[in-house]
Amino acid sequence: MKIFLYAITVFILIGCNAAPTAPAPSAATAAIAATPAPTKPSTPFIKDKFSLRDLAGIGRHPLDAAAIGDKIYALNIETENIAVVQNGRAIKFIPVGKQPAALASDAAQKRLYVSSAKDKTISLIVDDQIALTQNIGDAARTLIFSENRLWAGLDSSATILVLDPATLQIQSRITIPNAFSIISLAGDATNHRVYANAFEKTSVIDSSNLRVLNTLATKGSYYTLAANPATDSALVAEYEAATNTQFLISYNPRTGAERSRVKLGGDPRGALLNAGASRLYVAHSFSNDVYVIDPRNLTTLAIIPVGLKPFGLALDENAHRLYVTNYESDSISVINTDTNQIAATIPLAMMPTAWEVNDTTQRAYVANASSDSVFVIEGARVIQEIGVGRHPTDLARDAQSNRLFVANQADGTISIIDENSFAVRATPSITRLLSSVAVDAPRARLFANEVVLDLTTLTPIGRLTLRGVTIGSVITPDFVRVNAAANRVYALGGNGTPGSNSRRVTYSVDAGNLQQRTTLAFSGNIHHIALDVEANRVYGAGTHPLAQTHEFAAWDLNDNKLIALPLSARTTGIAYNPQTQHVFLAHAGTSAAENFAQIFDTTTFGEVGRITLNAPGVMARLGHLIYVSGTDDGAVTIIEDVSVAAPPAPTPTATLTPFATPARTPTR
């Protein structure tokens, strides 16, 4: 015990009187201190990933639509599923058979029917689950539910099957004489009729005895068909070749006499009559709109722009909402039937189409066509979603006025976003299928495809006219970019050659007088370009349509091709980083090996590296970050670029000029 106390006393005295020097580190402490701090990778790497929106699944190419209560069902052809839409969003996706073709609903019994062409089946869906599938021996192209029967028009023969709606057993077959396929069906339960369009003829069927009563000669008819029980009329869309016009014609089903007609838009598809027979809605897949027609006198009440290639229609009478499936926008337009205005756009999948950045605010903008919106991004998070026009497809900034311009392809308008307040205004329609906007600030103008607008007033001041290869061919550009300091405009468009020699090429244009200089040499269709405004170069990538080979190329200010490099996959996006002189290419293909970002050093054109990504698409650079949007789920991947030693130049295969580092001063 004395020894123990003495030891404590000595320890205290030594501790109190010792100089304030740090004790020697233990072995463990030394080991910790020696651990190096984390360092960044020495090559470009994935820094972050985030979603623009969280969806319940993915629905591509919605074709048909049906309504049951407050639920809307959209049939998606590419993804072979049905989107269940409720409360303004897709809440579920139901897998269906191969090559789904048509939908029909029995709202009273809450039954949904879907035909699958490749499987030659019809399925019954109850409570959003497939309850029964029946093979009918042929592909059903069209379905309707009328008078407690399911009617199926066959694709490979002019036959209509009448099925029991609960068991899907075939009860009867109706053959339309002198026809080869049933394209569309329409039912009139009040007058006990079913109408069948069999290409340029419309048959009238007595639904009480299943006999063909009459066949109307409806020359130029193809798809659009409706029945008006209030007037006992068949409503058929017909194309008049002499005037290049579509008409909706009302026929007496007994005599075939025309009662009245009204002009329609381009390529009419789905038609739907409301319960009171006071409104008829017709979707047009060419003019990208829905006509609202009074069926009592066939007068047009409103024309409503929607997404790309609208097709199917479904009506929620209680909510006063019309739902329109947009085949090429992967979306549903929701129309308020009281005001005939767009109330919402419901994305069934994400479709990022273009990026723009603001280096001052460190914000990135991405247009998403399926939601009719632009997302504002800071770092790795969305801070705002801004509604714009129909199917936004390109972006451009005017740095001086802090305005963001949005090209809306489906309605042909330009949305102008104030970057400070996010307020939005829109122009009238500029041009059909507007796909590109580009700012030329020094000359105070804005390019909108072929139309040149005053940058301040946005009024037309000129046109960008391109000449194709064939004599007299006039080309409308579908993508434009400007290198104002180098006095160049680069425009993408067709080469004016029909058939297998048709190509999408890059036109070099003098920015001062808008005169075409030449086309940039390329093997195949050019899909994406990026400008290097310091070296005055153009980088581009594309695919040969016949050989299915892929190429990356670079051109100088004098339109000379500097290099052409073979690529292993289709390019879906491109971005250039002047800080590192790296060009990034996004590649997306059917196999995992074809989905990656490829990085080239533009001083040697050697490959810096590859980063595996999931279906990458359009890209943009903000500082040292590369934003890459996914073409599958729309998720955004952020790649951090880093400076590396220039890799060796590749073996020249199509080099027209040496690999010399370019001068950084423009030549004119």
XYZ file of C-alpha atoms in Angstrom:
668
model
C 0.000 0.000 0.000
C 2.851 2.465 0.806
C 4.514 1.695 -2.496
C 1.235 2.390 -4.301
C 0.714 5.789 -2.620
C 4.300 6.776 -3.240
C 3.946 6.009 -6.901
C 0.844 8.204 -7.135
C 2.607 11.067 -5.335
C 5.616 10.915 -7.625
C 3.328 10.868 -10.663
C 1.421 13.971 -9.497
C 4.593 15.888 -8.717
C 6.140 15.045 -12.044
C 2.925 15.984 -13.841
C 2.663 19.343 -12.056
C 6.277 20.399 -12.532
C 6.984 19.028 -16.012
C 7.481 21.449 -18.883
C 4.444 21.865 -21.156
C 5.810 19.754 -23.975
C 3.732 17.230 -25.906
C 4.314 13.639 -24.933
C 5.908 11.353 -27.459
C 3.213 9.846 -29.672
C 2.299 6.256 -29.160
C 2.569 3.784 -31.983
C -1.177 4.019 -32.563
C -1.105 7.823 -32.612
C 1.783 7.837 -35.044
C -0.086 5.514 -37.348
C -3.148 7.778 -37.414
C -1.120 10.899 -38.060
C 0.592 9.232 -40.989
C -2.687 8.498 -42.839
C -2.779 10.741 -45.929
C -5.753 13.027 -46.558
C -8.208 11.897 -49.252
C -7.264 13.063 -52.723
C -9.328 13.536 -55.824
C -9.035 10.946 -58.571
C -6.497 11.753 -61.237
C -8.999 11.280 -64.071
C -12.586 12.522 -64.582
C -14.962 10.782 -62.183
C -18.613 10.604 -61.138
C -19.202 13.180 -58.436
C -22.951 12.927 -57.850
C -26.293 11.721 -59.194
C -29.863 12.871 -58.620
C -33.361 12.619 -60.086
C -35.359 15.411 -61.668
C -38.630 13.745 -60.663
C -39.504 10.476 -58.972
C -41.824 8.417 -61.178
C -43.598 5.141 -60.425
C -42.192 3.592 -63.585
C -41.471 4.291 -67.235
C -44.046 4.516 -70.015
C -42.884 5.139 -73.574
C -45.015 5.935 -76.640
C -48.513 6.169 -75.129
C -51.061 5.333 -77.831
C -54.540 4.690 -76.465
C -56.413 5.859 -73.361
C -59.451 4.855 -71.316
C -61.208 6.109 -68.179
C -62.715 4.289 -65.198
C -63.963 6.579 -62.438
C -61.213 9.007 -61.466
C -58.487 6.822 -62.977
C -57.091 7.241 -66.462
C -55.284 4.416 -68.222
C -52.643 5.051 -70.916
C -51.402 2.204 -73.109
C -47.637 2.462 -73.740
C -46.490 0.691 -76.889
C -42.692 0.701 -76.500
C -42.574 -0.308 -72.825
C -45.557 -2.693 -73.190
C -47.389 -1.507 -70.117
C -50.371 0.533 -68.990
C -49.896 3.657 -66.885
C -52.486 4.134 -64.150
C -53.015 7.864 -63.652
C -54.746 9.328 -60.619
C -54.593 12.733 -58.933
C -52.373 14.187 -61.623
C -49.633 11.554 -61.701
C -48.879 8.025 -62.835
C -49.205 5.889 -59.705
C -48.604 2.459 -61.204
C -47.584 0.637 -64.385
C -49.246 -2.665 -65.354
C -47.175 -4.978 -67.607
C -49.150 -6.368 -70.550
C -48.547 -8.620 -73.562
C -46.328 -8.169 -76.579
C -47.121 -5.330 -78.979
C -50.158 -3.919 -77.170
C -52.544 -2.273 -79.607
C -55.784 -1.004 -78.055
C -57.723 -0.269 -74.860
C -61.409 -0.306 -73.972
C -63.216 0.140 -70.675
C -66.473 -0.834 -69.031
C -66.727 1.997 -66.526
C -69.850 0.616 -64.809
C -68.213 -2.728 -63.984
C -64.739 -1.175 -63.579
C -63.248 -3.444 -66.200
C -60.384 -2.591 -68.519
C -59.526 -4.498 -71.699
C -56.258 -4.535 -73.653
C -55.358 -6.303 -76.884
C -51.827 -7.528 -77.625
C -51.108 -7.978 -81.320
C -48.093 -10.284 -81.198
C -49.631 -12.538 -78.554
C -53.021 -12.461 -80.350
C -54.674 -12.010 -76.965
C -57.129 -9.848 -75.111
C -56.680 -9.351 -71.379
C -59.218 -8.330 -68.753
C -57.880 -6.052 -66.007
C -59.714 -5.683 -62.700
C -58.449 -3.656 -59.730
C -55.380 -2.725 -61.799
C -54.325 -6.357 -62.168
C -54.689 -8.764 -65.074
C -57.535 -11.122 -64.135
C -57.884 -13.060 -67.394
C -56.119 -13.416 -70.746
C -57.730 -15.082 -73.742
C -56.085 -16.014 -77.047
C -58.427 -14.983 -79.880
C -56.329 -16.421 -82.710
C -55.586 -13.095 -84.402
C -54.342 -9.592 -83.627
C -57.053 -7.170 -82.503
C -56.232 -3.721 -83.831
C -59.119 -1.884 -82.165
C -61.472 -2.429 -79.208
C -64.693 -0.838 -77.974
C -67.127 -1.707 -75.208
C -70.734 -1.098 -76.223
C -74.101 -2.479 -75.072
C -72.519 -4.889 -72.605
C -70.354 -6.473 -75.278
C -66.678 -6.264 -76.129
C -66.070 -5.664 -79.840
C -62.664 -6.414 -81.372
C -61.667 -5.394 -84.909
C -59.049 -7.716 -86.381
C -55.940 -6.486 -88.131
C -55.354 -9.203 -90.732
C -58.949 -9.698 -91.857
C -62.115 -7.631 -92.152
C -63.649 -9.379 -89.167
C -65.194 -8.097 -85.974
C -65.299 -10.395 -82.975
C -68.072 -10.012 -80.413
C -66.939 -11.274 -76.998
C -68.455 -11.874 -73.600
C -66.976 -9.071 -71.450
C -66.625 -11.287 -68.361
C -65.179 -14.469 -69.895
C -63.655 -13.086 -73.133
C -65.231 -15.974 -75.012
C -66.040 -15.270 -78.658
C -69.806 -15.130 -79.156
C -70.039 -14.040 -82.786
C -68.032 -13.047 -85.858
C -69.032 -10.314 -88.264
C -67.354 -10.116 -91.662
C -67.228 -6.865 -93.613
C -67.412 -7.651 -97.341
C -64.723 -6.470 -99.771
C -62.354 -5.261 -97.057
C -59.105 -6.538 -95.597
C -58.741 -5.001 -92.102
C -60.749 -3.280 -89.401
C -59.008 -0.010 -88.524
C -61.383 1.546 -85.997
C -64.742 1.006 -84.305
C -67.368 3.297 -82.764
C -70.525 2.432 -80.852
C -73.961 4.066 -80.618
C -75.892 2.325 -77.826
C -78.908 4.618 -78.210
C -79.620 3.657 -81.816
C -78.096 0.175 -81.497
C -75.355 0.649 -84.020
C -71.666 -0.141 -84.320
C -69.581 1.542 -87.018
C -66.477 -0.067 -88.492
C -63.885 1.726 -90.606
C -62.180 -0.614 -93.080
C -60.141 1.947 -95.066
C -62.150 4.203 -97.365
C -65.368 2.463 -96.394
C -67.418 2.571 -93.214
C -69.829 -0.229 -92.401
C -72.991 0.195 -90.306
C -73.839 -2.782 -88.069
C -77.111 -3.383 -86.279
C -75.889 -4.258 -82.789
C -79.162 -5.978 -81.894
C -78.855 -8.697 -84.567
C -75.174 -8.253 -85.577
C -76.006 -7.711 -89.240
C -74.283 -5.319 -91.608
C -76.946 -2.785 -92.564
C -74.987 -0.619 -94.945
C -71.484 0.201 -96.114
C -70.712 3.860 -96.777
C -68.194 4.928 -99.390
C -65.940 7.169 -97.295
C -63.087 7.859 -99.699
C -59.967 9.091 -97.944
C -61.060 7.770 -94.545
C -58.523 5.939 -92.452
C -58.725 6.077 -88.659
C -60.902 8.766 -87.060
C -64.431 7.537 -86.406
C -67.186 8.501 -83.957
C -70.922 8.030 -83.509
C -73.353 10.785 -82.588
C -76.458 9.221 -81.011
C -78.233 12.575 -80.723
C -78.415 12.949 -84.507
C -78.082 9.252 -85.417
C -74.984 10.078 -87.447
C -71.671 8.502 -88.301
C -68.759 10.962 -88.003
C -65.875 10.051 -90.308
C -62.604 11.890 -91.003
C -61.688 11.942 -94.696
C -58.712 13.299 -96.589
C -59.431 15.337 -99.717
C -56.380 15.029 -101.945
C -57.362 17.827 -104.325
C -57.182 20.440 -101.571
C -54.808 18.582 -99.229
C -57.400 18.964 -96.464
C -58.863 16.737 -93.774
C -62.591 16.997 -93.114
C -64.888 15.537 -90.486
C -68.067 14.501 -92.300
C -71.414 13.631 -90.774
C -73.249 10.823 -92.611
C -76.764 9.471 -92.529
C -76.059 5.812 -91.688
C -79.142 4.581 -93.551
C -78.679 6.353 -96.878
C -74.997 7.292 -96.798
C -75.862 10.900 -97.557
C -73.550 13.606 -96.273
C -75.227 15.905 -93.769
C -72.418 18.374 -93.011
C -68.654 18.720 -92.742
C -65.981 20.708 -90.929
C -62.272 21.161 -91.592
C -59.857 19.283 -89.336
C -56.155 19.602 -88.514
C -53.286 17.453 -89.749
C -53.583 13.648 -89.496
C -56.634 13.177 -87.235
C -56.525 10.201 -84.887
C -58.595 9.635 -81.744
C -62.112 11.075 -81.529
C -64.304 11.190 -78.438
C -67.841 12.442 -77.827
C -68.873 13.640 -74.373
C -71.865 12.148 -72.540
C -74.217 14.947 -73.469
C -73.242 14.808 -77.170
C -72.473 18.519 -77.019
C -68.723 18.287 -77.582
C -66.562 16.196 -79.867
C -62.796 16.099 -79.327
C -60.406 15.120 -82.146
C -56.631 14.626 -81.699
C -54.305 15.433 -84.618
C -50.911 13.738 -84.719
C -49.414 16.015 -87.393
C -50.561 19.441 -86.227
C -50.131 18.413 -82.543
C -53.443 19.735 -81.299
C -56.961 18.829 -80.223
C -60.010 20.305 -81.940
C -63.105 20.984 -79.873
C -66.138 20.641 -82.165
C -69.837 21.140 -81.623
C -71.218 17.895 -83.154
C -74.723 19.333 -83.519
C -73.695 21.716 -86.274
C -70.055 20.702 -86.895
C -68.450 23.989 -85.943
C -64.978 24.286 -84.420
C -65.036 25.900 -80.981
C -61.370 25.728 -79.991
C -57.968 24.425 -81.091
C -55.743 23.368 -78.193
C -51.988 22.717 -78.695
C -50.776 19.572 -76.916
C -47.666 17.368 -77.120
C -46.052 15.614 -80.068
C -48.274 13.176 -81.962
C -51.397 13.132 -79.793
C -53.409 9.990 -80.340
C -55.698 8.616 -77.621
C -58.401 10.448 -75.671
C -60.151 9.752 -72.362
C -62.705 11.900 -70.555
C -63.386 12.349 -66.844
C -66.835 13.941 -66.991
C -67.064 14.580 -63.241
C -63.731 16.404 -63.066
C -64.275 18.229 -66.388
C -60.955 16.956 -67.663
C -59.905 15.548 -71.046
C -56.766 13.396 -71.138
C -54.677 13.224 -74.318
C -51.869 10.712 -74.860
C -48.881 12.278 -76.651
C -47.136 9.439 -78.459
C -43.774 11.123 -79.072
C -43.715 13.208 -75.888
C -44.242 10.269 -73.503
C -46.840 12.354 -71.711
C -50.510 13.059 -71.127
C -51.931 16.533 -71.678
C -54.773 17.361 -69.299
C -57.349 19.804 -70.690
C -59.885 21.701 -68.613
C -63.048 21.162 -70.669
C -64.703 24.258 -69.190
C -61.959 26.620 -70.379
C -60.377 24.541 -73.175
C -56.971 25.291 -71.646
C -54.126 22.969 -70.642
C -54.473 22.290 -66.929
C -51.426 20.028 -66.506
C -48.940 17.789 -68.264
C -48.345 14.349 -66.764
C -45.014 12.715 -67.672
C -45.091 8.946 -68.122
C -41.298 8.925 -68.466
C -38.598 11.587 -68.324
C -37.298 13.074 -71.575
C -34.452 15.601 -71.066
C -33.796 17.342 -74.369
C -31.383 20.248 -73.818
C -29.122 21.999 -71.303
C -28.021 25.579 -70.747
C -25.837 27.020 -67.982
C -25.218 30.327 -66.228
C -21.590 30.515 -65.116
C -22.236 33.614 -62.993
C -25.011 32.119 -60.853
C -23.606 28.589 -61.146
C -27.004 27.332 -62.236
C -27.807 24.734 -64.843
C -31.074 24.460 -66.745
C -32.446 21.320 -68.361
C -35.535 21.156 -70.581
C -37.730 18.090 -70.174
C -40.162 17.474 -73.030
C -42.445 15.003 -71.243
C -43.309 17.440 -68.433
C -43.420 20.632 -70.556
C -41.004 22.207 -68.105
C -37.493 23.468 -67.417
C -35.695 22.366 -64.253
C -33.384 24.814 -62.491
C -30.416 23.098 -60.827
C -27.899 24.313 -58.279
C -25.166 21.824 -57.526
C -26.908 18.467 -57.295
C -30.435 19.572 -56.470
C -33.456 20.927 -58.288
C -34.463 24.316 -56.876
C -37.309 25.108 -59.277
C -39.439 23.563 -62.027
C -40.804 26.089 -64.524
C -43.730 25.302 -66.794
C -43.208 26.322 -70.421
C -44.792 25.451 -73.798
C -45.511 22.085 -75.349
C -42.548 19.708 -75.731
C -39.555 22.003 -74.975
C -36.582 20.842 -76.993
C -33.784 23.474 -76.902
C -32.430 26.274 -74.690
C -30.369 29.432 -75.195
C -29.310 32.304 -72.887
C -28.900 36.010 -73.402
C -26.356 36.836 -70.693
C -26.857 40.603 -70.926
C -30.599 40.517 -70.201
C -30.596 37.355 -68.057
C -33.223 35.747 -70.252
C -33.505 32.060 -71.004
C -35.157 31.138 -74.304
C -36.992 27.826 -74.689
C -37.916 26.322 -78.062
C -41.232 24.473 -77.766
C -41.471 21.986 -80.598
C -45.114 20.899 -80.455
C -46.719 24.358 -80.424
C -43.938 26.269 -82.227
C -43.620 28.941 -79.541
C -40.667 30.352 -77.622
C -40.938 30.670 -73.840
C -38.874 33.470 -72.288
C -37.804 32.897 -68.685
C -36.553 35.750 -66.510
C -33.587 34.208 -64.686
C -34.036 36.479 -61.683
C -37.749 35.955 -61.005
C -38.427 32.788 -63.064
C -41.395 34.620 -64.597
C -42.404 33.207 -67.985
C -43.929 34.743 -71.067
C -44.387 33.256 -74.516
C -44.330 34.307 -78.148
C -46.965 33.362 -80.686
C -46.117 30.326 -82.791
C -42.888 31.045 -84.686
C -42.622 28.071 -87.019
C -43.900 24.530 -87.232
C -41.923 21.976 -85.198
C -39.584 24.552 -83.706
C -36.576 22.585 -82.494
C -33.743 25.056 -81.893
C -32.913 28.485 -80.476
C -29.538 30.227 -80.566
C -28.491 33.702 -79.395
C -26.228 35.968 -81.454
C -25.735 38.736 -78.879
C -23.342 41.034 -80.830
C -25.857 41.271 -83.663
C -28.853 41.363 -81.298
C -30.664 38.477 -82.919
C -32.124 35.129 -82.038
C -32.249 32.150 -84.370
C -35.381 29.981 -84.169
C -34.759 27.253 -86.745
C -34.861 29.181 -90.053
C -36.473 32.307 -88.582
C -34.220 35.156 -87.414
C -35.728 37.294 -84.652
C -34.776 40.628 -83.123
C -33.288 39.747 -79.747
C -35.154 42.534 -77.945
C -38.583 42.565 -79.573
C -38.580 38.945 -80.793
C -40.117 40.039 -84.084
C -38.916 38.381 -87.319
C -36.138 40.266 -89.121
C -34.899 37.656 -91.568
C -34.519 34.008 -92.513
C -31.659 31.520 -92.570
C -31.936 29.802 -95.939
C -29.753 26.831 -96.790
C -29.141 25.147 -100.145
C -29.113 21.385 -100.451
C -27.148 19.229 -102.867
C -29.896 18.899 -105.436
C -30.734 21.862 -107.662
C -33.353 24.139 -106.179
C -33.548 22.379 -102.809
C -34.158 24.754 -99.888
C -33.247 23.387 -96.468
C -34.813 24.350 -93.162
C -32.291 23.982 -90.319
C -33.410 22.033 -87.258
C -30.454 22.966 -85.019
C -28.418 26.186 -84.920
C -25.367 27.313 -82.962
C -23.417 30.593 -83.179
C -19.727 31.442 -82.777
C -20.216 35.196 -82.878
C -16.575 36.164 -82.347
C -15.498 34.028 -85.292
C -18.344 35.275 -87.500
C -19.823 31.807 -87.940
C -23.246 30.195 -87.740
C -23.453 26.401 -87.821
C -26.773 24.857 -88.789
C -27.834 21.226 -88.995
C -30.327 20.054 -91.601
C -30.945 17.679 -94.462
C -28.702 17.637 -97.514
C -31.584 17.875 -99.979
C -30.959 14.453 -101.487
C -33.863 11.980 -101.427
C -33.678 8.273 -100.715
C -30.686 6.344 -99.378
C -28.294 9.232 -100.048
C -30.186 11.559 -97.749
C -28.033 12.821 -94.888
C -28.202 15.273 -91.980
C -25.249 17.605 -92.443
C -23.656 20.669 -90.831
C -23.813 23.889 -92.823
C -21.157 26.537 -92.249
C -22.661 30.021 -92.661
C -21.134 33.494 -92.674
C -22.746 35.198 -89.690
C -22.459 38.663 -91.231
C -24.529 38.116 -94.356
C -26.020 34.682 -93.541
C -24.612 33.309 -96.768
C -23.834 29.608 -96.851
C -20.136 28.790 -97.063
C -20.127 24.992 -97.357
C -21.084 21.802 -95.556
C -18.663 20.144 -93.152
C -17.420 16.827 -94.487
C -18.762 13.874 -92.505
C -19.430 10.198 -93.108
C -23.091 9.743 -92.223
C -25.694 11.752 -90.328
C -24.359 14.351 -87.922
C -26.386 14.242 -84.702
C -24.585 16.450 -82.168
C -22.132 19.350 -82.348
C -20.261 21.465 -79.791
C -18.313 24.665 -80.390
C -14.843 25.537 -79.127
C -15.001 29.334 -79.348
C -11.379 29.761 -78.242
C -9.804 27.524 -80.878
C -12.662 28.219 -83.324
C -13.372 24.578 -83.846
C -16.482 22.478 -84.267
C -16.718 19.007 -82.742
C -19.385 16.621 -83.954
C -20.517 13.022 -83.819
C -23.016 10.909 -85.674
C -23.896 7.639 -87.362
C -23.898 6.360 -90.937
C -27.497 5.299 -91.649
C -26.584 2.384 -93.913
C -23.297 1.063 -92.527
C -24.367 1.749 -88.929
C -20.859 2.963 -88.132
C -20.242 5.837 -85.717
C -17.778 8.703 -85.999
C -16.369 11.657 -84.072
C -14.867 14.524 -86.087
C -13.408 18.006 -85.681
C -13.293 20.956 -88.073
C -11.402 24.248 -88.021
C -12.639 27.758 -88.771
C -11.896 27.309 -92.459
C -14.218 24.261 -92.527
C -11.331 21.820 -92.894
C -11.792 18.423 -91.295
C -9.015 17.971 -88.743
C -9.681 14.382 -87.782
C -12.229 11.581 -87.921
C -12.238 8.871 -85.264
C -14.363 5.717 -85.257
C -16.673 5.256 -82.280
C -18.047 2.036 -80.868
C -21.563 3.267 -80.069
C -24.199 5.813 -81.059
C -23.620 9.304 -79.677
C -26.491 10.879 -77.736
C -24.825 13.991 -76.329
C -21.709 16.160 -76.495
C -20.056 18.816 -74.313
C -16.743 20.668 -74.467
C -14.708 21.881 -71.489
C -12.280 24.684 -72.456
C -10.612 24.521 -69.036
C -9.212 21.065 -69.714
C -9.657 21.010 -73.510
C -11.642 17.809 -73.103
C -14.637 16.904 -75.235
C -17.183 14.545 -73.680
C -19.347 12.215 -75.753
C -22.361 10.366 -74.364
C -23.050 6.973 -75.916
C -26.198 4.910 -75.472
C -26.897 1.490 -76.944
C -28.725 -1.762 -76.378
C -25.926 -3.475 -74.448
C -24.243 -2.434 -71.211
C -20.926 -2.039 -73.037
C -22.441 0.640 -75.277
C -23.544 2.950 -72.446
C -20.756 5.257 -71.320
C -19.214 8.709 -71.502
C -16.098 8.910 -73.653
C -13.538 11.681 -73.151
C -11.047 12.956 -75.729
C -8.234 15.460 -75.304
C -8.599 17.952 -78.157
C -4.908 18.845 -78.303
C -3.929 15.335 -79.387
C -7.348 13.690 -79.899
C -6.160 10.876 -77.689
C -8.707 9.220 -75.455
C -8.603 10.379 -71.825
C -10.958 7.723 -70.510
C -14.443 6.234 -70.307
C -17.053 6.319 -67.559
C -19.836 3.749 -67.487
C -23.289 5.367 -67.314
C -26.877 4.213 -67.650
C -28.231 5.320 -71.056
C -26.593 8.781 -71.060
C -28.083 11.552 -73.199
C -27.688 15.303 -73.625
C -24.849 17.001 -71.726
C -23.599 20.407 -70.590
C -20.547 21.890 -68.869
C -20.725 24.196 -65.862
C -17.253 25.090 -64.614
C -15.365 21.834 -64.148
C -18.590 19.795 -63.914
C -20.271 17.905 -66.746
C -24.027 17.360 -66.323
C -25.318 14.263 -68.111
C -29.013 13.416 -68.322
C -30.183 9.829 -68.619
C -32.348 8.882 -71.597
C -33.927 6.012 -69.646
C -34.970 7.384 -66.243
C -34.009 11.043 -66.690
C -31.597 10.944 -63.755
C -28.729 13.439 -63.888
C -25.140 12.301 -63.371
C -22.476 14.891 -62.541
C -18.968 14.148 -63.765
C -16.104 16.172 -62.330
C -13.486 16.886 -64.957
C -9.809 17.127 -64.045
C -6.714 18.149 -65.970
C -4.526 15.250 -67.039
C -1.481 14.855 -69.206
C -2.497 14.774 -72.841
C -2.701 11.165 -74.036
C -0.899 10.123 -77.206
C -2.522 10.909 -80.503
C -4.404 8.023 -82.120
C -3.139 6.344 -85.236
C -4.293 8.602 -88.073
C -7.066 7.017 -90.137
C -8.841 9.979 -91.660
C -6.601 12.894 -90.744
C -6.645 15.723 -93.241
C -4.427 18.105 -91.276
C -1.779 17.516 -88.568
C -2.608 17.113 -84.890
C -1.083 20.489 -84.063
C -2.403 22.382 -81.057
C -4.687 25.102 -82.479
C -3.961 28.782 -82.257
C -6.248 30.512 -79.795
C -6.889 33.572 -81.950
C -9.743 33.677 -84.425
C -9.130 33.981 -88.153
C -11.823 35.307 -90.420
